[in-house]
Coordinates of C-alpha atoms in Angstrom, one line a residue:
Chain A
M194 CA 33.5 46.2 -60.1
S195 CA 32.7 47.2 -63.7
T196 CA 35.1 44.8 -65.4
R197 CA 33.6 43.2 -68.5
D198 CA 35.8 40.7 -70.2
L199 CA 36.2 37.2 -71.4
I200 CA 39.0 35.0 -70.0
V201 CA 39.8 32.0 -72.3
L202 CA 40.6 29.0 -70.2
G203 CA 40.6 26.5 -73.0
S204 CA 40.0 26.6 -76.7
A205 CA 40.4 23.1 -78.1
S206 CA 37.6 21.0 -79.5
A207 CA 37.3 17.3 -78.7
V208 CA 41.0 16.6 -78.3
P209 CA 43.3 18.9 -76.3
T210 CA 46.6 19.8 -77.7
R211 CA 49.9 21.0 -76.3
T212 CA 48.7 24.6 -76.6
R213 CA 45.0 24.3 -76.2
N214 CA 43.2 22.8 -73.2
H215 CA 39.6 21.7 -73.5
N216 CA 37.0 24.5 -73.5
G217 CA 36.4 26.9 -70.7
Y218 CA 35.4 30.6 -70.8
L219 CA 34.8 32.9 -67.9
L220 CA 32.8 36.0 -68.8
R221 CA 33.3 38.6 -66.1
W222 CA 30.5 41.1 -66.0
D223 CA 30.4 43.7 -63.3
G224 CA 31.3 41.3 -60.5
Q225 CA 29.4 38.3 -61.9
G226 CA 31.3 35.5 -63.4
L227 CA 29.7 33.2 -66.0
L228 CA 31.7 30.1 -66.6
F229 CA 30.8 28.6 -69.9
D230 CA 31.5 24.9 -70.9
P231 CA 34.2 24.0 -68.4
G232 CA 36.1 21.1 -70.0
E233 CA 38.5 18.8 -68.3
G234 CA 41.3 20.7 -66.6
T235 CA 39.4 24.0 -66.2
Q236 CA 40.1 24.0 -62.5
R237 CA 43.8 24.2 -63.1
Q238 CA 43.5 26.6 -66.0
M239 CA 41.7 29.0 -63.6
S240 CA 44.8 29.0 -61.4
F241 CA 47.0 29.7 -64.4
A242 CA 44.7 32.7 -65.2
G243 CA 44.8 34.0 -61.6
L244 CA 41.1 33.1 -61.1
A245 CA 39.5 31.5 -58.1
A246 CA 36.3 29.4 -57.6
T247 CA 34.8 32.4 -55.9
D248 CA 34.9 34.3 -59.2
I249 CA 32.1 32.0 -60.5
T250 CA 28.5 32.9 -60.1
W251 CA 27.0 31.1 -63.1
L252 CA 27.9 27.8 -64.7
C253 CA 26.5 27.4 -68.2
V254 CA 26.8 24.1 -70.1
T255 CA 25.9 24.1 -73.8
H256 CA 25.7 20.3 -74.1
F257 CA 27.1 17.1 -72.6
H258 CA 29.9 16.1 -74.9
G259 CA 32.9 15.7 -72.6
D260 CA 35.0 18.6 -74.0
H261 CA 32.2 20.9 -72.8
C262 CA 31.5 19.6 -69.3
L263 CA 34.2 17.2 -67.9
G264 CA 35.5 20.1 -65.8
V265 CA 32.2 20.5 -64.0
P266 CA 33.0 18.0 -61.1
G267 CA 36.4 19.7 -60.4
I268 CA 34.7 23.2 -60.4
V269 CA 31.9 22.1 -58.2
Q270 CA 34.3 20.4 -55.8
R271 CA 36.5 23.5 -55.7
I272 CA 33.4 25.7 -55.0
A273 CA 32.8 23.4 -52.0
R274 CA 36.4 23.1 -50.9
D275 CA 37.1 26.8 -51.2
R276 CA 33.9 27.7 -49.3
V277 CA 32.5 30.0 -52.0
P278 CA 30.1 32.1 -50.0
H279 CA 27.5 32.8 -52.7
P280 CA 25.2 30.5 -54.7
V281 CA 26.3 29.4 -58.1
H282 CA 23.5 29.1 -60.7
A283 CA 23.9 26.1 -63.1
V284 CA 22.3 26.1 -66.5
Y285 CA 22.3 23.0 -68.8
P286 CA 20.1 21.2 -71.3
A287 CA 17.3 19.4 -69.4
G288 CA 17.6 16.4 -71.7
G289 CA 21.1 15.8 -70.3
A290 CA 20.0 16.0 -66.6
V291 CA 21.3 12.4 -66.1
Y292 CA 24.8 13.5 -67.1
W293 CA 24.5 16.7 -65.1
D294 CA 23.7 14.6 -62.0
R295 CA 26.7 12.3 -62.6
L296 CA 29.1 15.2 -63.0
R297 CA 27.6 17.1 -60.1
H298 CA 28.0 14.1 -57.8
A299 CA 30.9 12.4 -59.5
T300 CA 33.1 11.5 -56.5
I301 CA 33.2 11.6 -52.8
F302 CA 33.6 15.1 -51.3
H303 CA 32.3 17.2 -48.5
D304 CA 29.5 18.8 -50.5
T305 CA 28.7 22.2 -49.2
A306 CA 28.4 23.8 -52.7
D307 CA 25.3 25.9 -53.1
V308 CA 24.5 25.1 -56.7
R309 CA 21.1 26.2 -58.0
E310 CA 20.0 24.4 -61.1
Q311 CA 18.0 25.8 -63.9
P312 CA 17.8 23.2 -66.7
V313 CA 16.7 24.6 -70.0
S314 CA 14.3 23.0 -72.5
G315 CA 12.3 24.0 -75.6
E316 CA 13.5 26.3 -78.4
L317 CA 14.0 29.4 -76.1
A318 CA 14.4 29.5 -72.4
V319 CA 14.6 32.7 -70.3
L320 CA 16.7 32.2 -67.2
D321 CA 15.8 33.7 -63.9
T322 CA 18.5 36.2 -63.2
G323 CA 16.7 37.7 -60.2
S324 CA 17.7 41.2 -59.5
L325 CA 20.9 41.1 -61.7
P326 CA 21.1 43.9 -64.2
F327 CA 21.1 41.6 -67.2
G328 CA 18.9 38.9 -68.7
L329 CA 20.1 35.5 -69.9
V330 CA 18.4 33.4 -72.5
A331 CA 19.2 30.0 -74.0
R332 CA 18.3 29.0 -77.5
R333 CA 18.3 25.5 -78.9
L334 CA 21.0 24.9 -81.5
S335 CA 21.5 22.2 -84.1
H336 CA 24.0 19.5 -83.0
P337 CA 23.8 15.7 -82.9
V338 CA 23.0 16.0 -79.2
E339 CA 20.8 18.6 -77.5
A340 CA 22.7 21.8 -77.3
Y341 CA 22.0 25.4 -76.3
G342 CA 23.7 28.7 -77.0
Y343 CA 23.5 31.5 -74.4
R344 CA 22.9 35.3 -74.8
L345 CA 23.3 37.8 -72.1
V346 CA 21.5 41.1 -72.5
E347 CA 21.9 44.3 -70.5
P348 CA 18.8 46.4 -70.8
D349 CA 19.1 49.8 -72.6
G350 CA 19.3 52.7 -70.2
V351 CA 20.2 56.4 -70.1
T352 CA 23.1 58.5 -69.0
M353 CA 21.9 61.6 -67.2
L354 CA 23.5 64.9 -68.4
P355 CA 24.3 67.1 -65.4
E356 CA 24.5 70.4 -67.3
R357 CA 21.0 69.9 -68.8
L358 CA 19.5 69.1 -65.4
A359 CA 21.2 72.3 -64.0
E360 CA 19.7 74.4 -66.8
H361 CA 16.2 73.4 -65.5
G362 CA 17.2 73.5 -61.9
I363 CA 16.4 69.8 -61.5
A364 CA 18.3 68.3 -58.6
G365 CA 17.9 65.9 -55.6
P366 CA 14.9 63.6 -55.6
L367 CA 13.6 65.2 -58.7
V368 CA 16.3 63.5 -60.8
G369 CA 15.1 60.0 -59.7
R370 CA 11.5 60.9 -60.4
L371 CA 12.5 62.1 -63.9
Q372 CA 14.2 58.8 -64.5
R373 CA 11.3 56.7 -63.1
E374 CA 8.4 58.7 -64.6
G375 CA 9.9 60.0 -67.8
S376 CA 9.0 63.7 -67.1
V377 CA 8.7 66.1 -64.2
V378 CA 7.6 69.7 -63.7
A379 CA 10.8 71.6 -63.1
P380 CA 11.2 74.3 -60.4
D381 CA 10.8 76.9 -63.2
G382 CA 7.3 75.5 -64.0
A383 CA 8.3 73.9 -67.3
T384 CA 7.5 70.2 -68.0
V385 CA 10.8 68.5 -68.8
G386 CA 11.1 65.2 -70.5
L387 CA 13.8 62.6 -69.7
A388 CA 15.2 62.8 -73.3
E389 CA 16.0 66.5 -72.8
C390 CA 18.3 65.7 -69.8
S391 CA 19.9 62.4 -70.9
E392 CA 21.3 60.5 -73.7
P393 CA 20.7 56.8 -74.5
R394 CA 23.0 54.3 -73.0
P395 CA 22.6 51.2 -75.1
G396 CA 22.9 48.0 -73.1
Q397 CA 25.7 45.6 -74.0
K398 CA 25.1 42.0 -75.2
A399 CA 27.3 39.0 -75.3
A400 CA 26.6 35.6 -76.9
F401 CA 28.1 32.2 -76.5
V402 CA 27.4 29.8 -79.4
M403 CA 28.6 26.2 -79.5
D404 CA 28.4 23.5 -80.8
T405 CA 26.1 23.8 -83.8
R406 CA 25.5 23.9 -87.5
L407 CA 24.2 27.1 -89.0
C408 CA 20.6 27.6 -88.0
P409 CA 18.3 30.5 -87.2
A410 CA 19.1 30.3 -83.5
V411 CA 22.7 31.1 -84.1
F412 CA 21.8 34.4 -85.7
E413 CA 19.2 35.2 -83.0
L414 CA 21.8 34.6 -80.3
A415 CA 24.4 36.7 -82.0
D416 CA 22.1 39.6 -82.9
K417 CA 23.9 42.9 -82.4
A418 CA 26.2 41.3 -79.8
D419 CA 29.1 43.4 -78.6
L420 CA 30.9 40.1 -78.0
L421 CA 30.2 36.9 -79.8
V422 CA 32.1 33.8 -78.7
I423 CA 31.5 31.1 -81.3
E424 CA 32.9 27.8 -82.3
S425 CA 34.7 27.6 -85.6
T426 CA 36.0 24.1 -85.3
F427 CA 37.0 23.8 -89.0
L428 CA 38.4 25.9 -91.8
D429 CA 36.2 26.3 -94.8
A430 CA 38.0 23.6 -96.8
D431 CA 36.6 21.2 -94.3
A432 CA 33.0 22.4 -94.6
A433 CA 31.9 18.8 -95.4
L434 CA 33.3 17.6 -92.1
A435 CA 31.7 20.5 -90.2
A436 CA 28.4 19.6 -91.7
E437 CA 28.8 16.0 -90.9
Y438 CA 29.6 16.5 -87.3
G439 CA 27.4 19.5 -86.7
H440 CA 30.0 22.2 -86.5
L441 CA 30.8 25.6 -88.0
T442 CA 33.7 26.8 -90.2
A443 CA 35.6 30.0 -89.7
G444 CA 33.8 31.5 -92.8
Q445 CA 30.4 30.6 -91.4
A446 CA 31.3 32.2 -88.1
G447 CA 32.3 35.3 -89.9
R448 CA 29.0 35.3 -91.9
V449 CA 27.1 35.1 -88.6
A450 CA 29.0 38.0 -87.2
A451 CA 28.4 40.1 -90.3
E452 CA 24.7 39.4 -90.7
A453 CA 24.0 39.7 -87.0
G454 CA 25.9 43.1 -86.6
V455 CA 28.4 41.8 -84.1
R456 CA 31.2 44.0 -82.9
T457 CA 33.9 41.7 -81.5
L458 CA 34.1 38.1 -82.8
V459 CA 35.9 35.4 -80.9
L460 CA 36.7 32.2 -82.8
T461 CA 37.4 29.2 -80.7
H462 CA 36.9 25.4 -80.3
I463 CA 39.6 24.7 -82.9
S464 CA 40.1 21.2 -84.1
E465 CA 43.3 19.4 -83.2
R466 CA 43.8 18.7 -86.9
Y467 CA 45.1 22.2 -87.5
Q468 CA 48.6 23.4 -86.8
T469 CA 49.7 26.8 -85.4
A470 CA 50.6 27.8 -88.9
D471 CA 47.0 27.3 -89.9
E472 CA 45.7 29.8 -87.3
P473 CA 45.9 33.0 -89.4
E474 CA 43.7 31.3 -92.0
F475 CA 40.8 31.1 -89.5
V476 CA 41.0 34.9 -89.1
R477 CA 41.3 35.5 -92.8
Q478 CA 38.3 33.4 -93.6
A479 CA 36.1 35.2 -91.1
A480 CA 37.5 38.6 -92.2
A481 CA 36.6 37.9 -95.8
V482 CA 32.9 38.4 -94.8
F483 CA 33.1 40.4 -91.5
D484 CA 34.8 43.7 -91.0
G485 CA 34.6 44.0 -87.2
E486 CA 37.3 42.9 -84.7
I487 CA 38.2 39.3 -84.9
V488 CA 40.1 37.4 -82.2
L489 CA 41.3 33.8 -82.6
A490 CA 41.1 32.6 -79.0
H491 CA 44.2 31.3 -77.3
D492 CA 44.3 29.8 -73.8
L493 CA 44.6 32.5 -71.1
D494 CA 43.7 35.3 -73.5
R495 CA 41.8 38.2 -71.8
I496 CA 39.4 39.8 -74.3
G497 CA 37.7 43.0 -73.2
L498 CA 34.3 44.0 -74.4
P499 CA 34.4 46.8 -76.9
P500 CA 33.5 50.3 -75.5
R501 CA 29.8 50.8 -75.0
R502 CA 28.0 51.9 -78.2
R503 CA 27.1 55.6 -78.3
T504 CA 23.8 55.0 -80.0
P505 CA 21.6 51.9 -80.1
P506 CA 22.5 49.6 -83.0
Chain B
M31 CA 59.1 -4.4 -75.2
S32 CA 61.0 -4.8 -72.0
T33 CA 60.6 -1.2 -70.8
R34 CA 59.8 -1.0 -67.1
D35 CA 59.4 2.5 -65.8
L36 CA 57.0 4.9 -64.2
I37 CA 55.8 8.1 -66.0
V38 CA 54.6 10.7 -63.6
L39 CA 51.6 12.5 -65.1
G40 CA 50.7 14.4 -62.0
S41 CA 51.9 14.7 -58.5
A42 CA 49.6 17.1 -56.6
S43 CA 47.2 16.2 -53.8
A44 CA 43.8 17.7 -53.6
V45 CA 44.6 21.0 -55.2
P46 CA 46.7 21.2 -58.4
T47 CA 49.4 23.9 -58.6
R48 CA 51.2 25.7 -61.4
T49 CA 53.8 22.9 -61.4
R50 CA 51.8 19.9 -60.2
N51 CA 48.8 18.5 -62.0
H52 CA 46.4 16.2 -60.1
N53 CA 47.6 12.6 -59.7
G54 CA 48.3 10.3 -62.6
Y55 CA 51.0 7.6 -62.9
L56 CA 51.6 5.2 -65.8
L57 CA 53.6 2.1 -64.9
R58 CA 55.0 0.6 -68.1
W59 CA 55.9 -3.1 -67.7
D60 CA 57.0 -5.0 -70.7
G61 CA 54.3 -3.7 -73.0
Q62 CA 51.6 -3.4 -70.4
G63 CA 50.6 0.0 -69.1
L64 CA 49.0 0.3 -65.7
L65 CA 47.5 3.8 -65.2
F66 CA 47.1 4.5 -61.5
D67 CA 44.7 7.2 -60.1
P68 CA 44.1 9.4 -63.2
G69 CA 43.1 12.8 -61.8
E70 CA 41.6 15.6 -63.8
G71 CA 43.7 16.5 -66.8
T72 CA 45.5 13.2 -67.1
Q73 CA 44.4 12.9 -70.7
R74 CA 46.3 16.1 -71.6
Q75 CA 49.3 15.2 -69.4
M76 CA 49.6 12.0 -71.4
S77 CA 50.1 14.0 -74.6
F78 CA 52.7 16.2 -72.9
A79 CA 54.5 12.9 -71.9
G80 CA 54.2 11.6 -75.5
L81 CA 51.8 8.8 -74.4
A82 CA 48.6 7.6 -76.1
A83 CA 45.5 6.0 -74.9
T84 CA 46.7 2.8 -76.5
D85 CA 49.5 2.6 -74.0
I86 CA 47.0 1.8 -71.2
T87 CA 46.0 -1.8 -70.5
W88 CA 45.1 -1.4 -66.8
L89 CA 43.3 1.4 -65.0
C90 CA 43.7 1.2 -61.2
V91 CA 41.9 3.6 -58.9
T92 CA 42.8 3.6 -55.2
H93 CA 39.7 5.5 -54.0
F94 CA 37.0 7.9 -55.2
H95 CA 38.3 11.3 -54.0
G96 CA 38.3 13.6 -57.1
D97 CA 42.1 14.0 -57.3
H98 CA 42.5 10.3 -57.8
C99 CA 39.8 9.6 -60.4
L100 CA 38.3 12.7 -62.1
G101 CA 40.5 11.9 -65.1
V102 CA 38.7 8.5 -65.6
P103 CA 36.0 9.9 -68.0
G104 CA 38.5 11.6 -70.2
I105 CA 40.7 8.5 -70.4
V106 CA 37.8 6.2 -71.1
Q107 CA 36.5 8.5 -73.8
R108 CA 39.9 8.7 -75.4
I109 CA 40.1 4.9 -75.3
A110 CA 36.9 4.9 -77.3
R111 CA 37.7 7.8 -79.6
D112 CA 41.2 6.5 -80.4
R113 CA 39.9 3.0 -81.0
V114 CA 42.2 1.3 -78.6
P115 CA 42.3 -2.3 -80.0
H116 CA 42.7 -4.1 -76.7
P117 CA 40.6 -4.4 -73.6
V118 CA 41.5 -2.2 -70.6
H119 CA 41.1 -3.8 -67.2
A120 CA 39.6 -1.5 -64.5
V121 CA 40.2 -2.0 -60.8
Y122 CA 38.6 0.1 -58.1
P123 CA 37.1 -0.2 -54.6
A124 CA 33.8 -2.1 -54.9
G125 CA 32.2 0.2 -52.3
G126 CA 32.7 3.1 -54.7
A127 CA 30.9 1.4 -57.6
V128 CA 28.3 4.1 -57.8
Y129 CA 31.1 6.7 -58.5
W130 CA 32.8 4.4 -60.9
D131 CA 29.6 4.1 -62.9
R132 CA 29.2 7.9 -63.0
L133 CA 32.7 8.4 -64.2
R134 CA 32.6 5.6 -66.7
H135 CA 29.4 7.0 -68.2
A136 CA 29.9 10.7 -67.4
T137 CA 28.9 12.3 -70.7
I138 CA 27.6 11.5 -74.2
F139 CA 30.1 9.7 -76.4
H140 CA 30.3 6.9 -78.9
D141 CA 31.1 4.2 -76.3
T142 CA 33.2 1.5 -78.0
A143 CA 35.7 1.2 -75.1
D144 CA 36.3 -2.4 -74.0
V145 CA 36.7 -1.7 -70.3
R146 CA 36.6 -4.9 -68.1
E147 CA 35.8 -4.2 -64.5
Q148 CA 37.3 -5.9 -61.5
P149 CA 36.0 -4.1 -58.4
V150 CA 38.0 -5.1 -55.3
S151 CA 36.7 -5.7 -51.8
G152 CA 37.8 -7.1 -48.4
E153 CA 41.3 -6.8 -46.9
L154 CA 43.1 -8.4 -49.8
A155 CA 42.0 -9.0 -53.3
V156 CA 43.9 -10.9 -56.0
L157 CA 43.2 -9.6 -59.4
D158 CA 42.8 -11.9 -62.4
T159 CA 45.8 -11.1 -64.6
G160 CA 45.1 -14.0 -67.0
S161 CA 48.2 -15.1 -68.8
L162 CA 50.2 -12.0 -68.0
P163 CA 53.6 -12.6 -66.4
F164 CA 52.8 -10.8 -63.2
G165 CA 50.3 -10.9 -60.4
L166 CA 48.4 -7.9 -59.1
V167 CA 46.9 -7.6 -55.6
A168 CA 45.0 -4.9 -53.8
R169 CA 45.1 -4.3 -50.1
R170 CA 42.7 -2.2 -48.1
L171 CA 44.3 0.9 -46.7
S172 CA 43.3 3.3 -43.9
H173 CA 41.7 6.5 -45.2
P174 CA 38.5 8.3 -44.4
V175 CA 37.0 6.6 -47.5
E176 CA 37.5 3.0 -48.8
A177 CA 40.9 3.0 -50.3
Y178 CA 43.2 0.3 -51.8
G179 CA 46.9 0.1 -52.6
Y180 CA 48.2 -2.0 -55.3
R181 CA 51.2 -4.4 -55.7
L182 CA 52.5 -5.9 -58.8
V183 CA 54.6 -9.1 -58.5
E184 CA 56.6 -10.8 -61.1
P185 CA 57.3 -14.4 -60.1
D186 CA 60.8 -15.5 -59.4
G187 CA 62.4 -17.4 -62.3
V188 CA 65.8 -18.5 -63.5
T189 CA 68.2 -17.4 -66.2
M190 CA 69.7 -20.4 -68.1
L191 CA 73.5 -20.6 -68.4
P192 CA 74.4 -21.6 -72.0
E193 CA 77.9 -22.8 -71.1
R194 CA 76.7 -25.1 -68.3
L195 CA 74.1 -26.6 -70.7
A196 CA 76.8 -27.1 -73.3
E197 CA 79.0 -28.9 -70.7
H198 CA 76.3 -31.5 -70.3
G199 CA 75.3 -31.5 -74.0
I200 CA 71.9 -30.3 -73.2
A201 CA 70.2 -28.6 -76.1
G202 CA 66.9 -28.3 -78.1
P203 CA 63.8 -29.6 -76.4
L204 CA 65.8 -30.9 -73.5
V205 CA 66.3 -27.3 -72.2
G206 CA 62.6 -26.7 -72.0
R207 CA 62.1 -30.0 -70.2
L208 CA 64.8 -29.1 -67.7
Q209 CA 63.0 -25.9 -67.0
R210 CA 59.7 -27.5 -66.6
E211 CA 60.7 -30.6 -64.7
G212 CA 63.6 -29.4 -62.7
S213 CA 66.0 -32.2 -63.9
V214 CA 66.7 -34.3 -66.9
V215 CA 69.0 -37.2 -67.9
A216 CA 71.6 -35.6 -70.1
P217 CA 73.0 -37.2 -73.3
D218 CA 76.1 -38.3 -71.3
G219 CA 73.8 -40.3 -68.9
A220 CA 74.1 -38.0 -65.9
T221 CA 71.1 -36.6 -64.1
V222 CA 71.4 -32.8 -64.2
G223 CA 69.4 -30.5 -62.0
L224 CA 68.1 -27.1 -63.1
A225 CA 70.2 -25.3 -60.4
E226 CA 73.4 -26.6 -62.1
C227 CA 72.5 -24.9 -65.4
S228 CA 70.9 -21.7 -64.3
E229 CA 71.0 -18.9 -61.8
P230 CA 68.0 -17.4 -59.9
R231 CA 66.3 -14.5 -61.6
P232 CA 64.4 -12.7 -58.8
G233 CA 61.1 -11.3 -60.0
Q234 CA 60.6 -7.6 -59.7
K235 CA 57.9 -5.9 -57.6
A236 CA 56.3 -2.5 -57.7
A237 CA 53.8 -1.0 -55.2
F238 CA 51.5 1.9 -55.4
V239 CA 50.3 3.2 -52.0
M240 CA 47.8 6.1 -51.6
D241 CA 45.9 7.6 -49.7
T242 CA 46.5 6.2 -46.3
R243 CA 47.6 6.4 -42.7
L244 CA 50.4 4.1 -41.6
C245 CA 48.8 0.6 -41.2
P246 CA 50.1 -3.0 -41.7
A247 CA 48.8 -3.1 -45.3
V248 CA 51.2 -0.3 -46.3
F249 CA 54.2 -2.5 -45.2
E250 CA 52.7 -5.6 -46.9
L251 CA 52.2 -3.7 -50.2
A252 CA 55.7 -2.3 -50.0
D253 CA 57.5 -5.5 -49.0
K254 CA 60.8 -5.9 -50.9
A255 CA 59.4 -3.6 -53.7
D256 CA 61.9 -2.6 -56.3
L257 CA 59.8 0.5 -56.8
L258 CA 57.5 2.0 -54.2
V259 CA 55.3 4.9 -55.3
I260 CA 53.8 6.3 -52.1
E261 CA 51.9 9.4 -51.0
S262 CA 53.8 11.8 -48.7
T263 CA 51.3 14.6 -48.6
F264 CA 52.9 16.3 -45.7
L265 CA 56.3 17.1 -44.1
D266 CA 56.8 15.6 -40.6
A267 CA 56.1 19.0 -39.0
D268 CA 52.5 18.6 -40.2
A269 CA 52.2 15.0 -38.8
A270 CA 49.1 16.1 -36.9
L271 CA 47.4 17.2 -40.1
A272 CA 48.5 14.0 -41.8
A273 CA 46.9 11.9 -39.0
E274 CA 43.7 14.0 -39.1
Y275 CA 43.2 13.6 -42.8
G276 CA 44.5 10.1 -43.1
H277 CA 47.8 10.8 -44.9
L278 CA 51.5 10.1 -44.6
T279 CA 54.4 12.3 -44.0
A280 CA 57.7 12.1 -45.8
G281 CA 59.4 10.6 -42.8
Q282 CA 56.7 8.0 -42.5
A283 CA 57.1 7.1 -46.2
G284 CA 60.8 6.7 -45.6
R285 CA 60.2 4.5 -42.6
V286 CA 58.0 2.2 -44.8
A287 CA 60.6 2.0 -47.4
A288 CA 63.3 1.2 -44.9
E289 CA 61.3 -1.5 -42.9
A290 CA 59.9 -3.1 -46.1
G291 CA 63.3 -3.3 -47.8
V292 CA 62.4 -1.1 -50.8
R293 CA 64.9 -0.2 -53.4
T294 CA 63.6 2.9 -55.2
L295 CA 61.2 5.2 -53.2
V296 CA 59.0 7.7 -55.1
L297 CA 57.4 10.4 -52.9
T298 CA 54.4 12.1 -54.4
H299 CA 50.9 13.5 -53.8
I300 CA 52.5 16.7 -52.4
S301 CA 50.2 19.1 -50.6
E302 CA 49.7 22.5 -52.3
R303 CA 50.7 24.2 -49.0
Y304 CA 54.4 23.6 -49.7
Q305 CA 56.6 25.7 -52.0
T306 CA 59.3 24.6 -54.4
A307 CA 61.8 25.5 -51.7
D308 CA 60.3 23.0 -49.3
E309 CA 60.9 20.1 -51.8
P310 CA 64.4 19.1 -50.7
E311 CA 63.0 18.7 -47.2
F312 CA 60.7 15.8 -48.3
V313 CA 63.8 13.9 -49.5
R314 CA 65.8 14.8 -46.4
Q315 CA 63.1 13.5 -44.1
A316 CA 62.8 10.2 -46.0
A317 CA 66.5 9.9 -46.3
A318 CA 66.9 10.2 -42.5
V319 CA 65.5 6.7 -42.2
F320 CA 65.9 5.1 -45.6
D321 CA 69.2 4.7 -47.5
G322 CA 67.9 3.6 -50.9
E323 CA 67.2 5.7 -53.9
I324 CA 64.7 8.5 -53.3
V325 CA 62.9 10.5 -56.0
L326 CA 60.5 13.3 -55.2
A327 CA 58.1 13.1 -58.1
H328 CA 57.7 15.9 -60.6
D329 CA 55.2 16.0 -63.4
L330 CA 56.5 14.2 -66.5
D331 CA 59.3 12.5 -64.7
R332 CA 60.3 9.1 -66.1
I333 CA 61.6 6.9 -63.4
G334 CA 63.2 3.6 -64.4
L335 CA 63.0 0.5 -62.2
P336 CA 66.4 -0.3 -60.7
P337 CA 68.3 -3.1 -62.4
R338 CA 67.0 -6.6 -61.5
R339 CA 68.4 -7.9 -58.2
R340 CA 71.1 -10.6 -58.6
T341 CA 69.8 -12.6 -55.7
P342 CA 66.4 -12.8 -54.0
P343 CA 66.0 -10.2 -51.3

């Protein structure tokens, strides 16, 4: 299962609209499913998207405002009801543990959900991803309540080149040894380095940033991300409101993408004050400073990761 | 504001479907709005129905299974956010107070909501409706968890007949005195009774019954109701499942309506196991025993109360 994409389950900010449900984003990554910020109604949005509770392996909450977490009880209860056979890892700000506990145990149900909690604290938290082929970190953002953004990083690797291996007669267990040790003595007696028989395979990175003002952590989370999902609650004309409530504008989101060297930028968490006719302006304001791919999220969008980079950024 | 109707916000049982959101029912009654069992997503369903948080004056929860109450946090938070200027009375089973508290305070928000709690306990609880022109009672039902049904009763009254008053020369303050005291001495010297100058105006009744097995309280709640909203989770063929999980079938709901002398029967809380093609069968099974009006609820339906009875039932 090598699917890597983002399914948008909701894209509103504090107030849902006729076209935008509260937040909810499933990042599918080679059989793992990271559900970010399930707002109220995410359970049903998942059915509309053809997704099931069993598609979820991680549940990451940025903060405990309702539009980012009121879907947690429904999701946990579906995990139990649908007998999801694997554990689900739950990540959330430690300072909001009291809210997590209320949501986790919100109503009466037959609680067989295997939810493994990893509350995060401090400026930077490195999650335990066990043997998974990616790392996950959380960084503290700047919002009126304790909020964290998330960054998933696949380590850089190499792609072996069969024709180069054949030139040196390297085959069988010797290939694995070359990968592990960096060089081997080939059957022809020559010492062959890994670089001669492979090319770099840059790891992919995805970042999920909301809710926040501009702050250094935003740029660190977004750094060289192949996919950046970021709140742009307001248009630039409402920058004063964004500052007051601790949010970003579309132009600021574009600036982050540009300075951080992002490839695909997903704008979301759109305020209910805007109409459908305003939507192109979000893209225009981000595009004024960022020349990569820009997607203004709509509910049930499926956004693929861009093809893997050929060389490290 | 003399509107009396039921707005169906959701009609699914434990699992929402593409066409049925989790429960949610707003009974509008002369400017009051009683929101029964808001499930997850009720907040957004209200916008689809053109309703606002300010339309809610009572919040009545039958029990603390998620499909009947996971919309409470969103509703309470919208009451606060939208600055609803009146108090909202909240009624729920006292035994579930721990769940109520979690839902009431589920996440971080600026909590200005004026929610006045009246937990109910025992077999029968009479709610304090203050100066409102109706009474509200809760009766304990039979479900695996503590559950209550609700019954709203408008007292019987009279409609004054202007031509009869005129015959006796009764006018002005004398009319009020006749209504209060039951008889007055008219200007012509005759003693005139209220019955001579009025006709009975039977009060209307509405009942909301879920989730439950058949039990005496179901019939007591439904007694002579103009409108009965009742769960019919299963078709009769699945009566064994209904019994096992503490639910009703469509035929049982019809039997309740028939024996209780109901006028309009609303079947809802439909299991996700049934398809759209099965829906007429719910109505057929209820109609086999009940000859009043039957509505199988669909999301966003608006169901008016039948016209007031001319004579007491």
